[in-house]
CSV table of C-alpha atoms in Angstrom, one decimal:
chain,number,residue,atom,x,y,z
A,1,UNK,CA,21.4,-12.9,12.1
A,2,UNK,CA,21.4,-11.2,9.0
A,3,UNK,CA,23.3,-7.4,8.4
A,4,UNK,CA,20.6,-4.4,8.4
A,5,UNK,CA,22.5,-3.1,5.5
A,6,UNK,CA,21.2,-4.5,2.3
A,7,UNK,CA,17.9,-3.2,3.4
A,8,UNK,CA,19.0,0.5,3.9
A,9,UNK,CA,20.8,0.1,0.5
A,10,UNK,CA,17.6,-0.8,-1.1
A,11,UNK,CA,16.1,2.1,-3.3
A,12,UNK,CA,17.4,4.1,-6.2
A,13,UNK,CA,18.3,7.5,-5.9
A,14,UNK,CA,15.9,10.1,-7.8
A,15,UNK,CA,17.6,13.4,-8.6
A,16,UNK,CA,14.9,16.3,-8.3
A,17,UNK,CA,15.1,19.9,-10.8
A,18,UNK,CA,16.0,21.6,-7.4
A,19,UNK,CA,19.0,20.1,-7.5
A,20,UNK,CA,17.9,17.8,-4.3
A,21,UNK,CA,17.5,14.0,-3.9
A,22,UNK,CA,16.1,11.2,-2.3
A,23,UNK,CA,15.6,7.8,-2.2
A,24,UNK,CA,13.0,6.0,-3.9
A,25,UNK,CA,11.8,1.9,-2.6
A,26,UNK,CA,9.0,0.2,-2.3
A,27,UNK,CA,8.3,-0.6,0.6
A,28,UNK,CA,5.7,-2.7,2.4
A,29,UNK,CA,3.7,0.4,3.1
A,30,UNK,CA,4.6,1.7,-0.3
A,31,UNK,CA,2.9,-1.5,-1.9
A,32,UNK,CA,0.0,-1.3,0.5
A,33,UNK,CA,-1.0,2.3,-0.8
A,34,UNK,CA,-0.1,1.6,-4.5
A,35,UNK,CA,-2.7,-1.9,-4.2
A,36,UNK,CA,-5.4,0.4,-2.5
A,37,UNK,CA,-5.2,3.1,-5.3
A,38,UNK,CA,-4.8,0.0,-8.3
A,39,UNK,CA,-7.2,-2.6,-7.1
A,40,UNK,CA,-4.5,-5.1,-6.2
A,41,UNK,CA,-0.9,-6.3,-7.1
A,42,UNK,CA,-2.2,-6.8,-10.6
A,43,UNK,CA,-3.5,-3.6,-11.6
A,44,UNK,CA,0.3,-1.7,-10.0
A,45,UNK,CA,1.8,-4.7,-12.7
A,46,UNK,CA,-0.3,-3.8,-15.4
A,47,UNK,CA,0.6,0.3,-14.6
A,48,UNK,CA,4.4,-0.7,-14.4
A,49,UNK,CA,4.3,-2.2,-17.8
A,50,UNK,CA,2.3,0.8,-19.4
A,51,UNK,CA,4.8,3.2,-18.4
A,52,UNK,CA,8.1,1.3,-18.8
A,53,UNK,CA,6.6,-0.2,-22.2
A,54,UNK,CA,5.8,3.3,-23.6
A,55,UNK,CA,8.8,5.3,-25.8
A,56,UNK,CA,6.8,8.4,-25.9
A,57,UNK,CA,4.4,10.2,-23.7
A,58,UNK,CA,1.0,9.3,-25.7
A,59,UNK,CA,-1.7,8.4,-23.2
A,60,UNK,CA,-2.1,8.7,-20.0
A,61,UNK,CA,1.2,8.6,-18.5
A,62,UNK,CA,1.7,11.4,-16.3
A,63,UNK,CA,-0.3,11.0,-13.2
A,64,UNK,CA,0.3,7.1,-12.9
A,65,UNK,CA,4.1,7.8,-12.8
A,66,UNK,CA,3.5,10.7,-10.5
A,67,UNK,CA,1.3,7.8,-8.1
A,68,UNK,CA,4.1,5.0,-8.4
A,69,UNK,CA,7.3,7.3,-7.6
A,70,UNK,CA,5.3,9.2,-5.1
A,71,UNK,CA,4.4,6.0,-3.5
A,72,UNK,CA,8.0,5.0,-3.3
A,73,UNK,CA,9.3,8.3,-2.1
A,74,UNK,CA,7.0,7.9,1.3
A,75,UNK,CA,8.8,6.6,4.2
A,76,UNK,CA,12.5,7.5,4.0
A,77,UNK,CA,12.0,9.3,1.0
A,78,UNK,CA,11.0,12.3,3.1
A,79,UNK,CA,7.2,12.3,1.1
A,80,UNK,CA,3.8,12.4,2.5
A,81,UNK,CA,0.4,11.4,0.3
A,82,UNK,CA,-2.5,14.1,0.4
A,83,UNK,CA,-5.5,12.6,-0.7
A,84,UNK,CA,-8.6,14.3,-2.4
A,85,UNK,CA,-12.0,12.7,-2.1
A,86,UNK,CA,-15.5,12.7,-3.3
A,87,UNK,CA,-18.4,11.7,-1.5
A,88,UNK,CA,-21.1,10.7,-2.7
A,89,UNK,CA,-24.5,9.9,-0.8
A,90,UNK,CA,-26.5,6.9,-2.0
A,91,UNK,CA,-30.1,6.9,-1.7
A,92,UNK,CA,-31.4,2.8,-1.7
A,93,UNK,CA,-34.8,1.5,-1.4
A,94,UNK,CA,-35.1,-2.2,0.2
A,95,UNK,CA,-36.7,-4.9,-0.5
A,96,UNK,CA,-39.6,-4.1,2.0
A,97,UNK,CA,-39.9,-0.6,0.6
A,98,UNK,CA,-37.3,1.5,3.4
A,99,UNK,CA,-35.4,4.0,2.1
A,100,UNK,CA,-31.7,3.9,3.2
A,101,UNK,CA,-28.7,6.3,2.6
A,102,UNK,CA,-25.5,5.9,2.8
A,103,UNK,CA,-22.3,7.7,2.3
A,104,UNK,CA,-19.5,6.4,-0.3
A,105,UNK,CA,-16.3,7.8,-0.6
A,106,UNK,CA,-13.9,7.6,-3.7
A,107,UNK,CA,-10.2,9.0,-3.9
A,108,UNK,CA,-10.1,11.3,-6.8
A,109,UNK,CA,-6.8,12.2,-6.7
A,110,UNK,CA,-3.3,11.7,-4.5
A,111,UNK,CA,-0.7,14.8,-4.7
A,112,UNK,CA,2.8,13.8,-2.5
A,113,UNK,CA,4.1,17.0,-1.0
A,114,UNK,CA,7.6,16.6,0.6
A,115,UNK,CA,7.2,17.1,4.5
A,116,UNK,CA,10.3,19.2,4.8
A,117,UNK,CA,9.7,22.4,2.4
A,118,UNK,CA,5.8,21.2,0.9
A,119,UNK,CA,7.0,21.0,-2.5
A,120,UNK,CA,4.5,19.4,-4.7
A,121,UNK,CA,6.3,16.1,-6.0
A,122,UNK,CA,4.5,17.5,-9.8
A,123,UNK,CA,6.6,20.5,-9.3
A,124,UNK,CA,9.7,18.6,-8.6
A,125,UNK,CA,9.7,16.4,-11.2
A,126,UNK,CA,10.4,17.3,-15.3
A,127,UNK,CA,10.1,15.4,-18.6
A,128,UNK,CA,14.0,15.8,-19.1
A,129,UNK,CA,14.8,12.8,-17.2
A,130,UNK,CA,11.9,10.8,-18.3
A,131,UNK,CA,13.7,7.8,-18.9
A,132,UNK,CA,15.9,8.1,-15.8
A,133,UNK,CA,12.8,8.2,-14.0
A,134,UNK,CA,10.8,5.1,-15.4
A,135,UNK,CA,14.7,3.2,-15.0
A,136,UNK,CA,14.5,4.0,-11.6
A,137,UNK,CA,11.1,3.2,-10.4
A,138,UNK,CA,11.4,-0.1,-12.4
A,139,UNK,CA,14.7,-0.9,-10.8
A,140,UNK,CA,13.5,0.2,-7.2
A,141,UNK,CA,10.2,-2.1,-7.9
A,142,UNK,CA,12.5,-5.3,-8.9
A,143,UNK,CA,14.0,-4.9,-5.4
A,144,UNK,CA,11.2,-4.8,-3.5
A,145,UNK,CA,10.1,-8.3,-5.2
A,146,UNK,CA,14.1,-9.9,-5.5
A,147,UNK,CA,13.0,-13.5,-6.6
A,148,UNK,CA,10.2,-12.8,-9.1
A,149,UNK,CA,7.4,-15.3,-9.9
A,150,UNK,CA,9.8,-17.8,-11.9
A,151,UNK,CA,12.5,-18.2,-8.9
A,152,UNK,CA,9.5,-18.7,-6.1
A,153,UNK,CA,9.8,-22.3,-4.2
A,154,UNK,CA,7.7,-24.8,-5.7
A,155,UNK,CA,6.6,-27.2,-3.7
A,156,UNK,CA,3.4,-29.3,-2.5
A,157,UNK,CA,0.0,-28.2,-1.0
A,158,UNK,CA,0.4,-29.4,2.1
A,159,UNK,CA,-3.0,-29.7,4.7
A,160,UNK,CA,-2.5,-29.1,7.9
A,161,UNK,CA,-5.0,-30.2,10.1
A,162,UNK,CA,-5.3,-28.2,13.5
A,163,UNK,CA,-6.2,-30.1,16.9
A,164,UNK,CA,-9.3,-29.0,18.5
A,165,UNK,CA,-7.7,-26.6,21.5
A,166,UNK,CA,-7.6,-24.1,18.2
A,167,UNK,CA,-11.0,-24.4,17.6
A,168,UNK,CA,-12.1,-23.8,21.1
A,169,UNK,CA,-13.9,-27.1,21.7
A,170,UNK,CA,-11.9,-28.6,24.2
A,171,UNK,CA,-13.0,-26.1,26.7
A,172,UNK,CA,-14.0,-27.2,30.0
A,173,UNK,CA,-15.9,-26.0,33.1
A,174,UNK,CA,-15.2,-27.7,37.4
A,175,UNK,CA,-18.5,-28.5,38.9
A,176,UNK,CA,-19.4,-25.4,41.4
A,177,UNK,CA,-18.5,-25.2,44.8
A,178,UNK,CA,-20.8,-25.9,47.5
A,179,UNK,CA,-22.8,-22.9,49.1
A,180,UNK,CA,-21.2,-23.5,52.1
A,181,UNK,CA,-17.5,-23.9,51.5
A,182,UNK,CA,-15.4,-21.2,53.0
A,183,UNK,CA,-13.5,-18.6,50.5
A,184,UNK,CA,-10.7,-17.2,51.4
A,185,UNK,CA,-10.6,-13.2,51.9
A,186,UNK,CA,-9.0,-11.2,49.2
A,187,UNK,CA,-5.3,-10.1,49.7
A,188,UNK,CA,-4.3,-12.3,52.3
């Protein structure tokens, strides 16, 4: 059995303007809520290379960096999302001529608010430590993903074939009872 340590160790620590600190890691969850607001692994990639690639603040930079620390500071890191949403109702006609609504919702905009004084994450953070931050949310990210693309096993495709009992078709049924066989009285 492996030690619980090296997974409480995880993280880098993020030092706030209040003078207060906490731990940032990406976590499972963490990942989950960064894919949902990126469209997928690829699109948090691409946002990790735009920040950490950028020497100066031109673009948008800002509220990106504000999504992937505040992402990483949920969990242990004491931070809770608040999401803002738009709905939007969709009026449809069908191919036999019914008109249909429906309701689609888009997430306009997540603010983290720490649960134990409701500080705004925004408020917490300043451009002094700019590149302390981006060092620390690329370090935290490496963690979560330890043996990268290039150090992944290689191996063959292997097909597994599964016996029928999975697919359900070995299923079978006793011929019934006669009408006048006795049956025994429940709970006895």
């Amino acid at each position: 059995m492996t030690s619980p340590a090296p997974l409480t160790a995880l993280g880098r620590t993020v030092t706030f303007a209040d003078g207060t600190t906490a731990q940032l890691r990406y976590s499972l969850g963490a990942l989950a809520l960064l894919e949902q607001r990126h469209g997928g692994i690829d699109g948090v990639l691409r946002t990790f290379e735009t920040i950490d690639g950028t020497d100066s603040l031109s673009g948008v930079v800002i509220g990106p960096m504000l999504e992937l620390i505040g992402a990483g500071l949920t969990g242990s890191g004491g931070f809770v999302p608040h999401f803002t949403e738009r709905m939007t109702t969709v009026r449809e006609e069908t191919p036999d001529g019914k008109k249909t609504s429906r309701d689609v919702r888009e997430v306009t905009a997540v603010r983290y608010v720490r649960a134990s004084d409701r500080k705004e994450l925004g408020d917490l953070l300043d451009l002094k430590g700019f590149d302390q931050l981006v060092e620390a949310m690329t370090g935290a990210f490496a963690e979560a993903f330890p043996q990268g693309e290039e150090a992944a096993p290689a191996g063959p495709i292997t097909d597994v074939t599964l016996p029928d009992t999975f697919r359900g078709t070995s299923s079978t049924t006793s011929a019934p009872s006669p009408s006048d066989a006795q049956t025994q009285p429940s709970g006895t």
